[in-house]
Short mmCIF file of C-alpha atoms in Angstrom, two decimals:
data_model
loop_
_atom_site.label_atom_id
_atom_site.label_comp_id
_atom_site.label_asym_id
_atom_site.label_seq_id
_atom_site.Cartn_x
_atom_site.Cartn_y
_atom_site.Cartn_z
CA ARG B 1 7.49 3.25 -11.41
CA SER B 2 5.63 3.03 -14.95
CA HIS B 3 3.34 0.63 -15.39
CA ARG B 4 1.41 -1.17 -18.34
CA ARG B 5 -1.50 0.74 -19.35
CA VAL B 6 -4.26 -2.05 -18.75
CA CYS B 7 -3.46 -5.28 -16.84
CA THR B 8 -5.68 -8.05 -18.37
CA VAL B 9 -7.20 -10.87 -16.82
CA PRO B 10 -4.86 -13.99 -16.13
CA ARG B 11 -5.17 -16.78 -18.41
CA VAL B 12 -3.27 -19.88 -17.07
CA VAL B 13 -5.26 -21.82 -14.33
CA GLU B 14 -2.78 -23.46 -11.72
CA SER B 15 -4.32 -25.91 -8.83
CA ALA B 16 -3.32 -26.80 -5.72
CA SER B 17 -4.66 -30.29 -3.81
CA SER B 18 -4.63 -28.50 0.09
CA PRO B 19 -7.86 -28.56 1.66
CA SER B 20 -10.41 -25.67 1.95
CA SER B 21 -13.59 -24.47 2.84
CA SER B 22 -16.85 -25.36 0.44
CA SER B 23 -18.60 -24.65 -1.67
CA SER B 24 -22.88 -9.08 -10.66
CA ALA B 25 -23.76 -5.49 -9.72
CA PRO B 26 -22.20 -3.30 -7.03
CA ALA B 27 -23.41 -4.19 -3.50
CA HIS B 28 -25.46 -1.23 -3.12
CA SER B 29 -27.43 -1.80 -6.68
CA ARG B 30 -28.20 -5.82 -6.20
CA GLY B 31 -31.23 -7.05 -5.74
CA PRO B 32 -32.75 -8.66 -2.41
CA GLU B 33 -32.37 -11.87 -3.87
CA VAL B 34 -28.67 -11.93 -3.76
CA GLU B 35 -27.17 -13.47 -0.44
CA ASP B 36 -25.71 -11.33 2.31
CA LEU B 37 -23.11 -13.54 3.23
CA ARG B 38 -22.67 -11.63 6.60
CA SER B 39 -25.04 -13.79 7.93
CA HIS B 40 -22.09 -16.50 7.68
CA LEU B 41 -20.81 -14.38 10.58
CA VAL B 42 -23.69 -14.44 13.12
CA GLY B 43 -22.76 -16.28 16.08
CA ILE B 44 -19.23 -16.49 15.33
CA HIS B 45 -16.82 -16.61 18.31
CA LEU B 46 -13.27 -15.07 17.62
CA PRO B 47 -10.60 -14.34 20.17
CA ALA B 48 -9.85 -11.00 21.24
CA ASP B 49 -6.44 -10.43 20.40
CA TRP B 50 -3.00 -12.45 19.79
CA GLN B 51 -2.35 -13.50 23.49
CA GLU B 52 -5.59 -15.17 23.57
CA TYR B 53 -5.37 -16.79 20.38
CA LEU B 54 -1.68 -17.95 20.81
CA ALA B 55 -1.93 -18.84 23.98
CA GLY B 56 0.33 -21.81 25.26
CA ARG B 57 2.42 -21.49 22.07
CA GLY B 58 6.24 -20.55 22.06
CA SER B 59 7.40 -17.26 20.95
CA ALA B 60 9.31 -18.91 17.76
CA GLU B 61 5.96 -20.58 16.87
CA SER B 62 3.95 -17.24 17.51
CA GLU B 63 5.93 -15.04 15.41
CA ALA B 64 5.52 -17.50 12.24
CA VAL B 65 2.11 -17.46 13.03
CA LYS B 66 1.99 -13.68 13.49
CA ASP B 67 3.84 -13.51 9.85
CA ARG B 68 1.48 -15.87 7.70
CA GLU B 69 -1.88 -15.26 9.52
CA SER B 70 -2.21 -11.33 10.67
CA PHE B 71 -4.03 -9.95 8.02
CA ALA B 72 -6.50 -12.61 7.50
CA TRP B 73 -6.87 -12.23 11.68
CA ALA B 74 -7.27 -8.15 11.08
CA ALA B 75 -10.04 -8.63 8.18
CA LEU B 76 -11.99 -11.50 10.09
CA VAL B 77 -12.21 -9.13 13.20
CA SER B 78 -13.34 -6.40 11.08
CA LEU B 79 -16.01 -8.27 9.25
CA ALA B 80 -17.15 -9.19 12.53
CA ASN B 81 -17.61 -5.36 12.94
CA LEU B 82 -18.91 -4.48 10.17
CA PRO B 83 -21.48 -1.82 10.56
CA ASP B 84 -25.60 -2.42 10.60
CA GLY B 85 -26.95 -1.34 7.01
CA LEU B 86 -23.83 -2.69 5.05
CA ARG B 87 -24.29 -5.84 3.44
CA LEU B 88 -21.51 -8.51 1.45
CA ALA B 89 -23.05 -9.38 -1.53
CA SER B 90 -22.25 -12.67 -3.02
CA VAL B 91 -21.77 -12.55 -6.94
CA GLY B 92 -23.14 -15.99 -8.40
CA GLY B 93 -23.17 -17.22 -4.76
CA ARG B 94 -19.37 -16.78 -4.36
CA CYS B 95 -17.32 -13.94 -2.55
CA VAL B 96 -15.48 -11.72 -4.61
CA LEU B 97 -12.67 -9.72 -2.77
CA TRP B 98 -10.39 -7.10 -4.19
CA VAL B 99 -7.29 -6.71 -2.11
CA LEU B 100 -5.89 -3.08 -3.32
CA GLY B 101 -1.87 -2.49 -2.87
CA ALA B 102 -1.47 -6.14 -2.57
CA ARG B 103 2.12 -7.08 -2.38
CA ASP B 104 3.81 -10.71 -3.26
CA GLY B 105 5.65 -10.96 0.03
CA ILE B 106 3.09 -10.26 2.24
CA GLU B 107 -0.86 -10.78 1.02
CA LYS B 108 -0.12 -12.84 -1.49
CA ARG B 109 2.45 -15.24 0.20
CA GLN B 110 -0.16 -15.24 3.37
CA ILE B 111 -2.84 -16.48 1.13
CA LEU B 112 -0.89 -19.15 -1.10
CA THR B 113 0.88 -20.26 2.00
CA GLY B 114 -2.81 -21.33 3.83
CA GLY B 115 -2.54 -18.13 5.99
CA TRP B 116 -6.44 -17.20 5.18
CA GLU B 117 -7.64 -20.21 5.89
CA ARG B 118 -9.49 -19.20 8.72
CA LEU B 119 -11.11 -15.78 6.97
CA PHE B 120 -12.12 -18.27 3.81
CA GLU B 121 -13.80 -20.94 6.26
CA ALA B 122 -16.04 -18.07 8.09
CA ILE B 123 -17.69 -17.40 4.99
CA ASP B 124 -18.25 -20.94 3.90
CA VAL B 125 -18.94 -20.04 -0.13
CA GLY B 126 -16.25 -19.93 -2.87
CA TRP B 127 -14.04 -17.03 -3.11
CA ASP B 128 -12.63 -15.06 -5.58
CA ILE B 129 -9.33 -13.56 -4.22
CA VAL B 130 -8.36 -10.19 -6.56
CA LEU B 131 -5.06 -8.92 -5.63
CA ILE B 132 -4.04 -5.65 -7.50
CA GLY B 133 -1.24 -3.95 -7.20
CA PRO B 134 1.94 -1.99 -8.69
CA GLU B 135 4.26 -3.99 -6.41
CA LEU B 136 3.09 -7.35 -7.43
CA GLN B 137 5.05 -9.29 -10.17
CA PRO B 138 3.21 -10.18 -13.09
CA ASP B 139 1.27 -13.58 -12.94
CA ARG B 140 -0.70 -14.80 -15.24
CA SER B 141 -1.95 -17.65 -13.38
CA ILE B 142 -4.87 -18.59 -11.99
CA HIS B 143 -3.86 -19.82 -8.78
CA ALA B 144 -7.00 -22.46 -7.75
CA ARG B 145 -7.78 -24.56 -5.04
CA PRO B 146 -11.27 -26.04 -4.01
CA GLY B 147 -13.43 -23.52 -3.31
CA ARG B 148 -11.19 -20.62 -4.33
CA CYS B 149 -9.29 -18.95 -7.09
CA VAL B 150 -6.63 -16.15 -6.59
CA TYR B 151 -6.06 -13.60 -9.16
CA THR B 152 -2.98 -11.23 -9.94
CA TYR B 153 -2.90 -7.65 -11.51
CA SER B 154 0.55 -6.04 -11.67
CA CYS B 155 -1.20 -2.39 -12.19
CA LEU B 156 -3.04 -0.18 -10.44
CA LEU B 157 -6.75 -0.52 -10.00
CA HIS B 158 -7.89 2.11 -12.92
CA GLU B 159 -5.44 0.24 -15.31
CA ALA B 160 -6.93 -3.23 -14.15
CA GLU B 161 -9.53 -4.65 -16.86
CA LEU B 162 -11.26 -7.25 -14.85
CA ASP B 163 -13.10 -10.19 -16.25
CA GLU B 164 -16.67 -9.06 -15.85
CA ARG B 165 -17.47 -11.52 -13.28
CA LEU B 166 -14.53 -9.81 -10.87
CA ARG B 167 -15.71 -6.25 -11.31
CA ASP B 168 -18.03 -6.18 -8.61
CA PRO B 169 -16.36 -7.18 -5.38
CA THR B 170 -18.36 -8.37 -2.34
CA PHE B 171 -15.97 -6.23 -0.17
CA VAL B 172 -12.70 -4.55 -0.40
CA CYS B 173 -9.62 -4.71 1.50
CA VAL B 174 -6.78 -1.90 1.50
CA PHE B 175 -4.30 -2.80 4.39
CA ASN B 176 -2.21 -0.23 5.55
CA SER B 177 -2.53 1.60 2.33
CA GLY B 178 -0.39 4.76 3.11
CA ILE B 179 -3.57 7.02 2.82
CA GLY B 180 -2.97 8.71 6.45
CA ALA B 181 1.06 8.02 5.79
CA CYS B 182 1.62 12.05 6.13
CA MET B 183 4.02 11.51 3.04
CA ALA B 184 2.31 13.27 0.22
CA HIS B 185 4.00 10.80 -2.28
CA LEU B 186 2.48 8.01 -0.89
CA MET B 187 -1.06 9.32 -0.04
CA ARG B 188 -1.61 11.05 -3.68
CA PRO B 189 -1.49 8.03 -5.78
CA TRP B 190 -4.45 6.61 -3.48
CA MET B 191 -6.60 9.83 -4.13
CA PRO B 192 -8.48 8.35 -7.74
CA THR B 193 -8.42 5.14 -6.38
CA LEU B 194 -10.57 6.00 -3.12
CA ALA B 195 -13.12 8.46 -5.01
CA ARG B 196 -13.86 5.24 -7.20
CA LEU B 197 -14.49 3.02 -4.48
CA LEU B 198 -16.89 5.68 -2.64
CA SER B 199 -18.64 5.99 -5.91
CA MET B 200 -19.02 2.17 -6.17
CA ARG B 201 -20.42 2.50 -2.43
CA CYS B 202 -18.86 -1.25 -1.86
CA PRO B 203 -18.07 -1.96 1.65
CA THR B 204 -14.32 -1.03 2.13
CA LEU B 205 -11.82 -2.08 4.79
CA LEU B 206 -9.10 0.34 5.77
CA THR B 207 -6.38 -0.40 7.69
CA CYS B 208 -3.58 1.26 9.21
CA PHE B 209 -0.47 1.63 11.48
CA GLY B 210 -2.00 3.41 14.32
CA PRO B 211 -3.39 6.70 15.94
CA HIS B 212 -0.69 8.88 14.26
CA GLU B 213 -1.87 7.73 10.36
CA ALA B 214 -5.46 6.93 11.40
CA ARG B 215 -5.95 11.28 12.27
CA MET B 216 -4.96 11.58 8.91
CA GLU B 217 -6.72 9.08 7.22
CA VAL B 218 -9.99 10.67 8.66
CA SER B 219 -8.81 14.29 7.41
CA VAL B 220 -9.12 13.11 4.03
CA LEU B 221 -12.24 10.86 4.42
CA GLN B 222 -13.52 14.33 5.69
CA ALA B 223 -12.39 16.17 2.86
CA LEU B 224 -14.12 13.62 0.29
CA ARG B 225 -17.46 13.66 2.28
CA ALA B 226 -17.32 9.77 2.97
CA ASN B 227 -19.27 7.56 5.10
CA PHE B 228 -17.01 5.67 7.64
CA THR B 229 -16.58 4.36 10.87
CA LYS B 230 -14.42 5.42 13.96
CA HIS B 231 -11.11 3.58 13.59
CA ALA B 232 -10.90 0.73 16.35
CA PRO B 233 -8.07 -1.69 17.15
CA THR B 234 -8.25 -5.21 15.54
CA GLY B 235 -6.49 -6.42 18.09
CA PHE B 236 -4.20 -8.30 15.47
CA GLY B 237 -1.18 -5.63 14.67
CA HIS B 238 1.96 -6.99 13.96
CA VAL B 239 5.18 -5.62 12.48
CA ILE B 240 5.97 -7.95 9.19
CA GLU B 241 8.85 -5.60 8.08
CA ALA B 242 11.88 -5.50 10.67
CA ASP B 243 13.40 -2.62 8.99
CA LYS B 244 10.03 -0.70 9.77
CA PRO B 245 9.47 -0.90 13.34
CA LEU B 246 6.58 1.67 13.40
CA SER B 247 4.82 -0.16 10.91
CA VAL B 248 2.62 -2.32 13.32
CA CYS B 249 0.36 -3.68 9.92
CA ASN B 250 -3.57 -3.51 10.64
CA SER B 251 -3.14 -1.87 14.27
CA LEU B 252 -6.68 -0.37 13.60
CA PHE B 253 -9.12 -0.42 11.07
CA SER B 254 -12.34 1.61 9.72
CA TRP B 255 -15.12 0.72 7.40
CA VAL B 256 -15.88 3.03 4.55
CA CYS B 257 -18.81 3.18 2.16
CA GLY B 258 -19.90 5.77 -0.17
CA SER B 259 -19.89 9.39 0.28
CA SER B 260 -22.69 12.27 0.50
CA LEU B 261 -21.24 13.61 -2.97
CA PRO B 262 -22.20 12.76 -5.96
CA SER B 263 -19.70 10.89 -8.45
CA MET B 264 -18.57 14.04 -10.64
CA ALA B 265 -18.51 16.07 -7.53
CA LEU B 266 -15.96 13.36 -6.07
CA GLU B 267 -13.83 13.39 -9.15
CA GLN B 268 -13.98 16.44 -10.47
CA LYS B 269 -14.01 18.89 -7.61
CA ALA B 270 -13.24 16.98 -3.80
CA VAL B 271 -10.31 14.78 -5.07
CA PRO B 272 -8.64 17.93 -7.48
CA TYR B 273 -8.80 20.03 -4.30
CA VAL B 274 -7.01 17.04 -1.79
CA ASP B 275 -4.69 16.70 -4.44
CA SER B 276 -3.79 20.27 -4.80
CA GLN B 277 -3.24 20.42 -0.62
CA LEU B 278 -0.94 17.07 -0.93
CA ARG B 279 0.76 18.85 -3.66
CA GLY B 280 1.68 22.17 -1.75
CA ALA B 281 2.34 20.20 1.69
CA GLU B 282 4.97 18.01 -0.64
CA LEU B 283 6.60 21.23 -2.24
CA LEU B 284 6.81 22.80 1.66
CA ILE B 285 8.74 19.61 2.86
CA PHE B 286 11.06 19.31 -0.21
CA LEU B 287 12.10 23.08 0.20
CA LYS B 288 12.59 22.41 3.82
CA GLU B 289 15.02 19.35 2.99
CA VAL B 290 16.18 20.01 -0.41
CA THR B 291 19.75 21.05 1.01
CA SER B 292 20.25 17.93 2.95
CA HIS B 293 18.96 15.93 -0.22
CA VAL B 294 21.51 17.29 -2.55
CA ALA B 295 24.46 16.89 0.33
CA ILE B 296 23.35 12.84 0.79
CA LEU B 297 23.74 12.71 -3.34
CA ALA B 298 27.34 14.32 -3.59
CA ASP B 299 28.65 12.31 -1.01
CA PRO B 300 26.23 9.35 0.35
CA GLU B 301 28.41 7.35 2.51
CA ARG B 302 29.75 10.61 4.34
CA CYS B 303 26.37 12.45 4.45
CA ALA B 304 23.61 10.22 4.67
CA HIS B 305 23.85 10.29 8.33
CA THR B 306 23.98 13.88 8.75
CA GLY B 307 22.15 15.01 6.37
CA TRP B 308 18.88 12.63 7.62
CA ALA B 309 19.28 14.17 11.03
CA GLU B 310 19.29 17.48 9.76
CA MET B 311 15.96 16.89 8.17
CA TYR B 312 14.62 15.54 11.53
CA ASP B 313 16.24 18.48 13.18
CA GLY B 314 18.22 16.29 14.79
CA LYS B 315 15.41 14.50 16.68
CA PHE B 316 15.05 10.76 15.54
CA VAL B 317 12.43 8.71 17.15
CA PRO B 318 14.46 5.68 19.15
CA CYS B 319 13.25 2.77 17.30
CA LEU B 320 13.79 4.33 13.95
CA LYS B 321 17.32 5.16 14.96
CA LYS B 322 17.47 1.74 16.25
CA ALA B 323 16.27 0.35 13.10
CA LEU B 324 18.79 2.21 10.86
CA GLU B 325 21.39 1.12 13.17
CA GLU B 326 20.44 -2.59 12.60
CA ASP B 327 19.83 -2.27 8.74
CA ASP B 328 21.49 -5.13 7.04
CA ASP B 329 23.52 -2.98 5.04
CA GLY B 330 26.10 -2.77 7.93
CA GLN B 331 26.46 1.08 7.31
CA GLY B 332 23.95 2.42 9.67
CA GLY B 333 21.21 2.04 7.16
CA VAL B 334 23.05 4.36 4.29
CA GLN B 335 20.79 1.89 1.85
CA THR B 336 17.34 2.91 3.37
CA ILE B 337 18.09 6.64 3.68
CA VAL B 338 19.26 6.38 -0.30
CA ARG B 339 16.14 4.82 -1.08
CA CYS B 340 13.80 7.59 0.63
CA VAL B 341 15.81 10.56 -0.82
CA LEU B 342 15.68 9.26 -4.27
CA ALA B 343 11.84 8.67 -3.80
CA THR B 344 11.11 12.04 -1.88
CA LEU B 345 13.16 13.59 -5.18
CA THR B 346 11.66 11.81 -7.74
CA SER B 347 7.93 12.54 -6.40
CA ALA B 348 8.49 16.15 -6.29
CA CYS B 349 9.88 16.69 -9.26
CA HIS B 350 6.73 15.31 -10.76
CA SER B 351 4.33 16.76 -8.54
CA SER B 352 5.88 20.44 -8.73
CA ARG B 353 8.40 19.88 -11.58
CA ARG B 354 9.01 23.57 -12.27
CA VAL B 355 9.78 24.67 -9.25
CA ALA B 356 11.41 21.34 -7.78
CA THR B 357 13.54 21.15 -10.88
CA ALA B 358 14.61 24.89 -10.90
CA VAL B 359 15.60 24.73 -7.16
CA LEU B 360 17.63 21.60 -7.93
CA VAL B 361 19.42 22.61 -11.01
CA ASP B 362 20.11 25.94 -9.03
CA LEU B 363 21.87 23.81 -6.02
CA GLY B 364 23.90 21.96 -8.55
CA ALA B 365 22.15 18.52 -8.15
CA ALA B 366 22.59 18.07 -12.43
CA ASP B 367 26.33 17.86 -11.67
CA VAL B 368 26.07 15.69 -8.88
CA LEU B 369 23.88 13.21 -10.06
CA PRO B 370 26.46 11.36 -12.40
CA ARG B 371 28.92 10.78 -9.76
CA PHE B 372 26.12 9.57 -7.69
CA LEU B 373 24.90 7.00 -10.46
CA ALA B 374 28.34 5.96 -10.83
CA TRP B 375 28.31 5.36 -6.96
CA ALA B 376 24.71 3.65 -7.16
CA SER B 377 25.71 1.35 -10.21
CA GLY B 378 28.83 -0.17 -8.21
CA GLY B 379 26.45 -1.71 -5.69
CA ARG B 380 28.83 -1.94 -2.88
CA TRP B 381 26.53 -0.12 -0.75
CA THR B 382 23.63 -2.81 -0.71
CA ARG B 383 23.30 -6.34 -1.04
CA HIS B 384 20.10 -6.13 -2.54
CA ALA B 385 19.76 -5.97 -6.27
CA TRP B 386 16.14 -4.46 -6.32
CA ILE B 387 17.04 -1.57 -4.09
CA ARG B 388 20.22 -0.94 -6.51
CA ASP B 389 17.95 -0.97 -9.55
CA GLU B 390 14.72 0.98 -7.76
CA VAL B 391 17.67 3.89 -6.43
CA VAL B 392 19.41 4.43 -9.90
CA GLU B 393 16.10 4.16 -11.97
CA ARG B 394 15.11 7.10 -9.97
CA ALA B 395 18.36 9.16 -10.41
CA ARG B 396 18.36 8.64 -13.85
CA GLU B 397 14.50 9.84 -14.14
CA VAL B 398 15.41 12.97 -11.76
CA GLN B 399 18.41 13.79 -14.13
CA ARG B 400 16.05 13.43 -17.33
CA LEU B 401 13.83 16.20 -15.70
CA LEU B 402 16.65 18.21 -14.70
CA ALA B 403 17.83 17.79 -17.97
CA GLY B 404 14.66 19.11 -19.50
CA ALA B 405 14.48 21.95 -16.92
CA ALA B 406 17.56 23.28 -18.03
CA ARG B 407 17.08 23.16 -21.84
CA ILE B 408 13.58 25.07 -20.82
CA GLY B 409 15.81 27.89 -18.83
CA ASP B 410 18.28 27.99 -21.47
CA ALA B 411 15.54 28.74 -24.33
CA ALA B 412 14.06 31.31 -22.05
#
């Protein structure tokens, strides 16, 4: 998805009257006179997990609480386990929190509906919450309540033009980023951001879906020579999106702060090294699955399930199979499969353009795409306009890249 080159600070202030708690340079370089906000956490008593916190509540109420408060509890438990030697340096007496990769329907919704109150109350100062992420809708408003302000930047971190007082966070939260997703097209965009965070030496909280992601996160962090803690359970994991049963949000957490490499080596050596490995892995997977992808494009309704099964060698994880069967499209998850196919093809065509586009042209994808676009634009296969628009946009992008590759081939 394309984004604005620079995402500027919001201007319009919106106030809310609901109650809340009362009341720069990077943390590693701030002077001793700056308050260490972790002192607010001394002696704090926290429940061990959902079972303890939700004792006595009914199942419907418990699910609602989890949907609203899960990210805040994961952050609070992680803060209570912040490693010795790391500071939560205040900025002008306030706590500045960056939430990277934030989404409207999860982090922003939880904050604006009061789901993070327990976190804000634990560190009883004013808060500036900076939500940054390309999936956020543009919002120039500053959502203000007594004791806090919420800012929205609908872009990537390096595109955000932050107000000076927001540029040096007290700490950073990166919830369920996909850094350890084992899918290169989800991992690669995070590498420049991760390098910047390591150079800042600011306490950064990473959470993930479970051990399968934690193992890959560790590999990436080790390659960047990052200083990080062993992954540990938050006790407050929760499946936010019902169609992603394996996505137990904030199942595990790790604190990251700095790297043994200097900033220049991180940016010019380590990150390109990791990126090249991810590109190679992405290309190999693409080559293994490309014939199934093209078959699905040629006849989505007939080939989506068979093509998907071929990519998994006929072995579906039971809960993933169940999620597809229960997808709200009424077609066994055709909409989900089609979305994944187009995301994979678009990423591969950009990551390894010459090889991926040449292979797709050779397999006849350029001839298939006009028919696919006619089918996708009809919208009968999904009830969600945003899914249709995303798929059509990506299909047109692949079509444009294939046309360019064909022209180069003719010229050669």
